[in-house]
Structures are given as C-alpha cells and as structure tokens.
Amino acid sequence: MSIPPTNLSYPNIAKGANNWQGLIETYRSYLPVSKATPVVTLLEGNTPLIPVPGIAAKIGRGVKVYVKYDGLNPTGSFKDRGMTMAISKAKEEGAKAVICASTGNTSAAAAAYARRADMKAFVVIPDGYVALGKLAQALLYGAEVIAINGNFDDALDIVRQLSENYPVTLVNSVNPYRLQGQKTAAFEVVDVLGDAPDWLCIPVGNAGNISAYWMGFTEYHQAGKCARLPKMMGFQAAGAAPLVSGEPVKNPDTLATAIRIGNPANWHKAIAVREASGGEFNPVTDTEILDAYRLLASEEGVFCEPASAASVAGLLKVKEQVPDNATVVCVLTGNGLKDPDCAVKHSQNQLKQGIPNDLEKVAKVMGF
C-alpha cells in the first residue's frame, strides 16, 4: 500500500517546539547529503545523556558516569540514526526496495524508514532468535519478514548476495551511509558535555556502532569541537565475543540477542578503533549483563534492552582501570520494551497474583 499523495503543507512544528529537525538537518555539514537528497526522517536523534550517580558511586574516586539512551529514538534503538541516512540516500539513487539481515533492531528501523519513504522492505532474520517486540515492529511497519534456519551471520551472507543480484539496496551497517548517520551520536555527546568523555563504553555486535562513534569523535576533534578523544571500550557477550578471542564464533550464544553475532561485518574497522583510541574489547557474561540490566532499571529508572546493559556491565567489570575523576559515557543502544519477555523472566521483583478484591487484604499485601 502506497502513501497517498498530498498537497498539504505541514508547518515545522518540531522547530517551533525545540528546534530539532532530525539528524540530517541538524548535522548536514558533516554528512554526505546535498540539496538533491530527499530527507527521510522521523525526527530521530537528540536522545538524552542521563547521569547515573548510583553506578558512578560503585566506582567512586570522583568518576562521573552518564548513559546515552538511544532507546528513545523513534523505533526504540540507535539503528534509526543510520537508517535515516541509508534510506534517504537509497531514495536519492532511485531504489524501490531495501533489504537487511537483522537480530531485530535493524529490521524495525529499516521497515519504518522504508515505509516513510514509500519503499518496500525485506527483512531476513534467524528463526527463533529475534525478540518479540522487534519482530512485532517489523511486521506492523509492513516489511516482508523471512525467517531462515541459521544465525545472523548466515542471514547477512544471504542478503549481501541478494543485493548483488537483485534490485534491492542493502541497508545493513556494511552500507557506508549507515555509519555516517550513527556517528551523530558522538556529536550529541560532545554537544552536551562540552568535550568528549574520557571513556566511551559500548556494546559490540556487528561492530558498526563503535566504528561510527569513533568517526564522529574524530571529525569533531578535527573541527575543534572537542579537545580530546575518548578511550573506546567495547564489550561483547562472552558467548559471542569474536573480537575478544580474535576469531569468528561459529555458534554465538547469549540472551542478549542484539549482539549475538559471531563474525562482525565491521571487524577490521573495530580493530582500527581499538588501536587508535588505546581501547580494549572485553567479554561480559549473561549473568553480568542481567545484573547491569536490573541495576539500570531498579536504581536509575532506565529500562534498556539486555544487549545495551553490556556497556554498564563491562564498565563495572573493569572499574579499577577507570582513571580518577574521569567522565565515562555508556551507550544504551535499545529500549527495554524491545524484549519484554526477558524483563518478566529475569526480574527479581515478584508479581503478586490472585489477591482478593478486598481493601484489608490488598493493604496487608502492601505491608500495611
């Protein structure tokens, strides 16, 4: 179903409200766009950098910790940053359809932005390994979702071949425009802090986001917008940690589905980031991820998806390495509502059921 043509002119209500017009308009001078580029936007970006004093207190020594909560993008993840660019450029080049492999968030973003651009979206996912919230998004946005018997790496191989042999544009992070859009998160961090942080902690799956952040920091540094560059600390799930072990993982395994990737497409870029920034890649177990996931929600009021919590889990794991008085930013890549089943299953807060509809009995359950 196509979006019907309209002659209506919409006022720029976003500009009137907070002057935010989406990533491309805000950072146009840093992006490969021209006046001829049809900007496809859902007003993504401008996500909050939230202080997390409870987590900072676990480190001490004057360390300040913030989380960059990209789960507040329009489709609930950082993927919207790259997708506004990838879809805008695909439309500029005349594409009628796009395709991606996905563990969930890419499929949601690709489907939403393709719909906005009046383009068809095809999504290839590993059957049974996509969180329900993400699958629901792709389906409702109207994408054609194809589940294969295989993992993400198998799905990526197939969509790469399809894009080379059929009239569909690949919008995974191997598409260079994706990283161009994602680098804007680094711009936003600097714009808020006034400089780059000392450390940037980030979950690593396909390794596009760590590469994009570094691109953003270095471009801002070259432009004189920040005085320093951060140490880039990448964290992978222990069961899917090829950048830690130095070799692909044939059967990656972790409950953090968004980073369940055994052979990152941006492997070489990520290694270059580690070397240039003096950073590290470290593993975090599913137990450590869940601990950080619950900690963020119960102590800081921030509900992220499990993979996002890998950044905080990693920071706490290597906290002795953090310099005194450092400023640390942990990237939270997706919203907790992406994977509600995980939240219910792993919450340590019990649902009290079967209580009679009686004032005294309810009060008693409440502890009164």
Coordinates of N, CA, C and O in Angstrom, one line a residue, residues 58 70 107 118 137 162 168 215 322 358:
K58 N 29.5 3.2 42.5 CA 30.1 1.9 42.6 C 31.5 1.9 42.2 O 32.3 1.0 42.4
D70 N 19.9 5.8 23.7 CA 19.3 5.8 22.3 C 18.1 4.9 22.1 O 17.6 4.8 21.0
S107 N 15.9 -4.5 11.6 CA 14.6 -4.7 10.8 C 13.5 -3.7 11.2 O 12.8 -3.3 10.3
D118 N 8.0 5.3 1.2 CA 7.2 4.6 0.2 C 8.1 3.6 -0.6 O 8.0 3.5 -1.8
Q137 N 7.4 -5.0 15.5 CA 7.6 -3.7 14.8 C 7.7 -3.9 13.3 O 7.0 -3.3 12.5
L162 N 21.8 -11.3 -2.3 CA 20.6 -10.8 -2.9 C 20.7 -9.4 -3.4 O 20.3 -9.1 -4.5
V168 N 17.5 -4.7 -5.1 CA 17.2 -4.3 -3.7 C 18.5 -3.7 -3.1 O 19.6 -4.2 -3.4
M215 N 34.3 7.6 14.5 CA 34.3 8.5 13.3 C 33.8 9.9 13.7 O 34.3 10.9 13.4
V322 N 39.4 2.5 35.5 CA 38.9 3.9 35.2 C 39.8 4.9 35.9 O 40.0 4.8 37.1
D358 N -10.4 -7.0 48.1 CA -10.8 -6.6 49.4 C -9.7 -5.6 50.0 O -8.5 -5.9 49.9

